Coordinates of C-alpha atoms in Angstrom, one line a residue:
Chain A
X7 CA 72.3 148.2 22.3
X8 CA 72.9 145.8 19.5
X9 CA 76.7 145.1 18.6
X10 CA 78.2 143.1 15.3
X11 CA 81.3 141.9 15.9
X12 CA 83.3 140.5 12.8
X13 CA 86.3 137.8 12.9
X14 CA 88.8 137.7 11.3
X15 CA 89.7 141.8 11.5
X16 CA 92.2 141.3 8.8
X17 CA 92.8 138.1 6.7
X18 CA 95.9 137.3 3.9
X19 CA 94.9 134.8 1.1
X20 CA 96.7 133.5 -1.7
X21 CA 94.8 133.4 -4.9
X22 CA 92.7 130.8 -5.6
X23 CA 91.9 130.0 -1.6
X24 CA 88.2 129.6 0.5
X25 CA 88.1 132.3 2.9
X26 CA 85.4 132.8 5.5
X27 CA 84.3 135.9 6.9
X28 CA 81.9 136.0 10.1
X29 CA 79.0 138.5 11.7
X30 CA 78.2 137.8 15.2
X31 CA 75.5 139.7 16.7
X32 CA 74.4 140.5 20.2
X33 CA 70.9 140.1 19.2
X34 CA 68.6 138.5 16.7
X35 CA 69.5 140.0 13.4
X36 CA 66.2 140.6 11.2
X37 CA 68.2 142.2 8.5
X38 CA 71.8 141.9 7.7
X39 CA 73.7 143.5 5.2
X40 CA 76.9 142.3 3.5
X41 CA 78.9 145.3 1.8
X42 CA 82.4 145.7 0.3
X43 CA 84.4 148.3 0.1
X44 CA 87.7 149.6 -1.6
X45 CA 89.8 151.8 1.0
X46 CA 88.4 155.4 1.3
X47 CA 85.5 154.4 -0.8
X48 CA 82.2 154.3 -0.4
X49 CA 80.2 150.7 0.0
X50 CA 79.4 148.2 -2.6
X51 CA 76.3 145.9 -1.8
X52 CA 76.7 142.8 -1.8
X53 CA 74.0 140.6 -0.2
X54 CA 71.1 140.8 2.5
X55 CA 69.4 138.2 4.2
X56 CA 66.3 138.7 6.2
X57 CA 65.5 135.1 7.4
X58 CA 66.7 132.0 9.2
X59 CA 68.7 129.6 7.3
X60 CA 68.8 131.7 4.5
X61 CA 72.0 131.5 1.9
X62 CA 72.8 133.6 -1.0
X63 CA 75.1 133.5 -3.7
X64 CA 76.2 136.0 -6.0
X65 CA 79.6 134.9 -8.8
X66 CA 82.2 133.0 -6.0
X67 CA 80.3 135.0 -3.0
X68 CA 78.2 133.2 -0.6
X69 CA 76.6 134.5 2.6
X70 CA 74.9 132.6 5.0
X71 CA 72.3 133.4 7.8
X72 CA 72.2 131.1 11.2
X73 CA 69.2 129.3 12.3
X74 CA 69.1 131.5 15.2
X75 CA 69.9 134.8 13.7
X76 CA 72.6 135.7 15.2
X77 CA 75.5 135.0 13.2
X78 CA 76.4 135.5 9.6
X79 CA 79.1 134.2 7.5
X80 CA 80.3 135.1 4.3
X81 CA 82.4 132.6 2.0
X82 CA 84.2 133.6 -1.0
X83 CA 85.3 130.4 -3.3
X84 CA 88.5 130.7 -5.4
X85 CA 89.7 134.3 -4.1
X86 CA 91.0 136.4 -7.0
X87 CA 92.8 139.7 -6.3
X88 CA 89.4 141.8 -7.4
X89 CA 88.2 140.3 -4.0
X90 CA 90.3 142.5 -1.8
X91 CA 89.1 145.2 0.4
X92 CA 87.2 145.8 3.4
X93 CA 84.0 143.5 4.1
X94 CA 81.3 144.9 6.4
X95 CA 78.0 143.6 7.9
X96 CA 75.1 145.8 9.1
X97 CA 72.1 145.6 10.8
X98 CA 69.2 147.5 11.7
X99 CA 68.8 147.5 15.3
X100 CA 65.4 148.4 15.5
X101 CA 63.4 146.7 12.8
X102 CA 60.4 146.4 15.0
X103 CA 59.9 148.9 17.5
X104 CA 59.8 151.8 14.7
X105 CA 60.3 152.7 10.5
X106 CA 63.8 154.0 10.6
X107 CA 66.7 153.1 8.1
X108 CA 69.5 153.0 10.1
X109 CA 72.3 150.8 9.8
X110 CA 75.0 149.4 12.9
X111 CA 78.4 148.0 10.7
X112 CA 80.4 145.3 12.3
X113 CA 84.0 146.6 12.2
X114 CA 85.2 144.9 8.9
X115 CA 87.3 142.7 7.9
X116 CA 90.2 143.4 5.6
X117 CA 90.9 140.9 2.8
X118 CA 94.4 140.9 1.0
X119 CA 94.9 138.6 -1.8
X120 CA 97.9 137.5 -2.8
X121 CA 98.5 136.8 -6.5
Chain B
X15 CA 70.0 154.0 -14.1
X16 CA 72.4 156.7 -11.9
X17 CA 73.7 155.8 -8.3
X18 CA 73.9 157.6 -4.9
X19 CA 75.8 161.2 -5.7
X20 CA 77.6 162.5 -3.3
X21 CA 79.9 166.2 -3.7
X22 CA 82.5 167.0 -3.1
X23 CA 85.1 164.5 -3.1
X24 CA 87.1 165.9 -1.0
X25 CA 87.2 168.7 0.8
X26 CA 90.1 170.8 3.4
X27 CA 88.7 172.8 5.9
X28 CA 90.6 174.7 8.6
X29 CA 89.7 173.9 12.4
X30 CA 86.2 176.1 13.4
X31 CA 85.4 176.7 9.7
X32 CA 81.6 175.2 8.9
X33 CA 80.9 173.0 5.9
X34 CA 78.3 171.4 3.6
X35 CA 78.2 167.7 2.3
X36 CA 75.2 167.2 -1.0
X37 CA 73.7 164.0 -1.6
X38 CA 71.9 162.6 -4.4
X39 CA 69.9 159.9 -4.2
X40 CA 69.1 157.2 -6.6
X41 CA 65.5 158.8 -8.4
X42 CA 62.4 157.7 -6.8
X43 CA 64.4 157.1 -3.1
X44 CA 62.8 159.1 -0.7
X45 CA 65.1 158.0 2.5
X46 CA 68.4 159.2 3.1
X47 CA 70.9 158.5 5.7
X48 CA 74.0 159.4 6.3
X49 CA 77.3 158.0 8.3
X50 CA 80.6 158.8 9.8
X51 CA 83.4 156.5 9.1
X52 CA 86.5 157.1 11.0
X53 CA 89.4 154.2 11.8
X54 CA 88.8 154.5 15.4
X55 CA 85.5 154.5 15.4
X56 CA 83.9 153.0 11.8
X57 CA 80.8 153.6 10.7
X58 CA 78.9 155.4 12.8
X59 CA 75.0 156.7 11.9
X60 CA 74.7 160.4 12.2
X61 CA 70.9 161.0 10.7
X62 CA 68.1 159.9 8.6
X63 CA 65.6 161.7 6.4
X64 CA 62.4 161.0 4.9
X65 CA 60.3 162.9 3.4
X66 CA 62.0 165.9 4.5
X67 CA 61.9 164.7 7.7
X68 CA 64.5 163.4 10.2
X69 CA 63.3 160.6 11.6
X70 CA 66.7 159.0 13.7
X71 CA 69.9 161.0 15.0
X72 CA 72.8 159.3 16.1
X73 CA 74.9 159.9 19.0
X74 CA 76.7 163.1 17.7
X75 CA 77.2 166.8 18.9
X76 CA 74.4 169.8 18.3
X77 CA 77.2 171.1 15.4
X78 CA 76.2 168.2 13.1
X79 CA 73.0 168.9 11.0
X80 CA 70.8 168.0 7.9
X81 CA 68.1 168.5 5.9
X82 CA 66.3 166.8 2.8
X83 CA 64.9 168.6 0.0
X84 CA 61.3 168.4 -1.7
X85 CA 63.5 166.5 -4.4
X86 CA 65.2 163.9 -1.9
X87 CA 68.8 165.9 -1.7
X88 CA 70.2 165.7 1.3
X89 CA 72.6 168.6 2.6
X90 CA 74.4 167.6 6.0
X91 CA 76.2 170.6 7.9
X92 CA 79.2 170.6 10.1
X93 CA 80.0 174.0 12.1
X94 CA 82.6 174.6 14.0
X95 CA 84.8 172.2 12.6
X96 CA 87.3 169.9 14.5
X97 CA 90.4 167.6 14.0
X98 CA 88.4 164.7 15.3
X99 CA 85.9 165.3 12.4
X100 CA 88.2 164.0 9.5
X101 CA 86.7 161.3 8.2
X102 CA 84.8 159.8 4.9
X103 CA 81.2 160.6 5.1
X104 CA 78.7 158.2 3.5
X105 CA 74.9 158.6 2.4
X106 CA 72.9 155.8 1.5
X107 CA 69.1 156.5 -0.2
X108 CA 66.7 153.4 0.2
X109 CA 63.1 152.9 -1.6
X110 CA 61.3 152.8 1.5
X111 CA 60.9 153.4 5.3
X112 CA 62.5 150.0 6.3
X113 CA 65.0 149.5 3.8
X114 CA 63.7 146.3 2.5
X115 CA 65.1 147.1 -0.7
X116 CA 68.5 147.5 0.6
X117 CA 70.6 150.8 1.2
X118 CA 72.4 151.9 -1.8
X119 CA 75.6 154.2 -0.8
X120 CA 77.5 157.2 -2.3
X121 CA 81.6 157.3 -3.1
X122 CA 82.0 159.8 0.2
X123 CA 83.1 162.8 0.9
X124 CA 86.5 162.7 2.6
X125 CA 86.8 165.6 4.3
X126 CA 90.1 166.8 6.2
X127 CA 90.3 169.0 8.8

């Protein structure tokens, strides 16, 4: 079965630092999900990227996909205390043997910013 | 246009007690899923519905169980609660059977057992 394995598990930035998050995957990834969430919360979308190579960018967020599809990294550019929370990647495991939403999550990575 | 509802909030429960969790999804979303998220164990997928159907169950016990409504709304079922079921659980609706739109989730329902 498919595992997403994200690094760092928790991360301490001052404000107005790069930071890097990664997604590695056991398999090809064919969709992956970026999401945020505030403790006890539930998940704020952020990005998804279905091909090879493909980068998005939403305000100072960036996510990237590999080449290969197997790895996925998110960048956040000039970290502000609103950044802070829990960052998860998903993917669905079966996007071509059958039509079924369902979603593995890495285990997150915990972002503190530090004013 | 309104998001993924999900009630209660919160809800205490006493070990072998049963509860219900609602969710709304976002109008014209037929899919719902829904997830476990626990510290030890994160999210984990416990069903998905479409059309009134469940199409996927995760790796949980008989005492977890849904249903979807003509309207979309989910219910999801616990008997015979547990300690090891505290935890926040999560729907998500999407457009369409892949989720090519994305998954859109609710706040939780943090339940305590």
């Amino acid at each position: 079965s498919q595992e997403l394995e994200q690094s760092p598990q928790s991360l301490i930035v001052q404000e107005g630092k790069n930071l890097t998050i990664n997604c590695t995957s056991s398999k090809t990834l064919y969709g992956l999900y970026w999401y945020k969430q505030k403790y006890g919360e539930g998940l704020i979308f952020l990005m998804m990227l279905q091909k090879g190579g493909e980068e998005k960018s939403h305000e100072k967020i960036t996510a990237k996909l590999d080449e290969k599809k197997q790895q996925s990294s998110l960048h956040i550019t000039a970290s502000q205390p609103s950044h802070a929370g829990i960052y998860l990647c998903g993917a669905d495991p079966d996007p071509i043997g059958g039509a079924t939403n369902k979603l593995i999550f890495g285990t997150g990575t915990l972002l503190a910013v530090q004013p | 246009k309104a998001g993924v509802t999900q009630t209660p909030r919160y809800l205490i429960k006493t070990r072998g007690q049963q509860v219900t969790l609602s969710c709304s999804p976002i109008s014209g979303h037929r899919s719902v899923s829904w997830y476990q998220q626990t510290p030890g164990q994160g999210l984990q997928f416990l069903f998905e519905y479409f059309s009134e159907t469940q199409r996927n169950k995760g790796n949980f016990p008989g005492r977890f169980s849904g249903r979807q409504f003509s309207n979309s709304r989910s219910e999801m079922n616990v008997s015979t609660l547990e300690l090891g079921d505290s935890a926040l659980y999560l729907c998500a609706s999407s457009l369409d059977v892949r989720g090519l739109y994305g998954y859109t989730f609710g706040s939780g329902t943090r339940l305590t057992v």
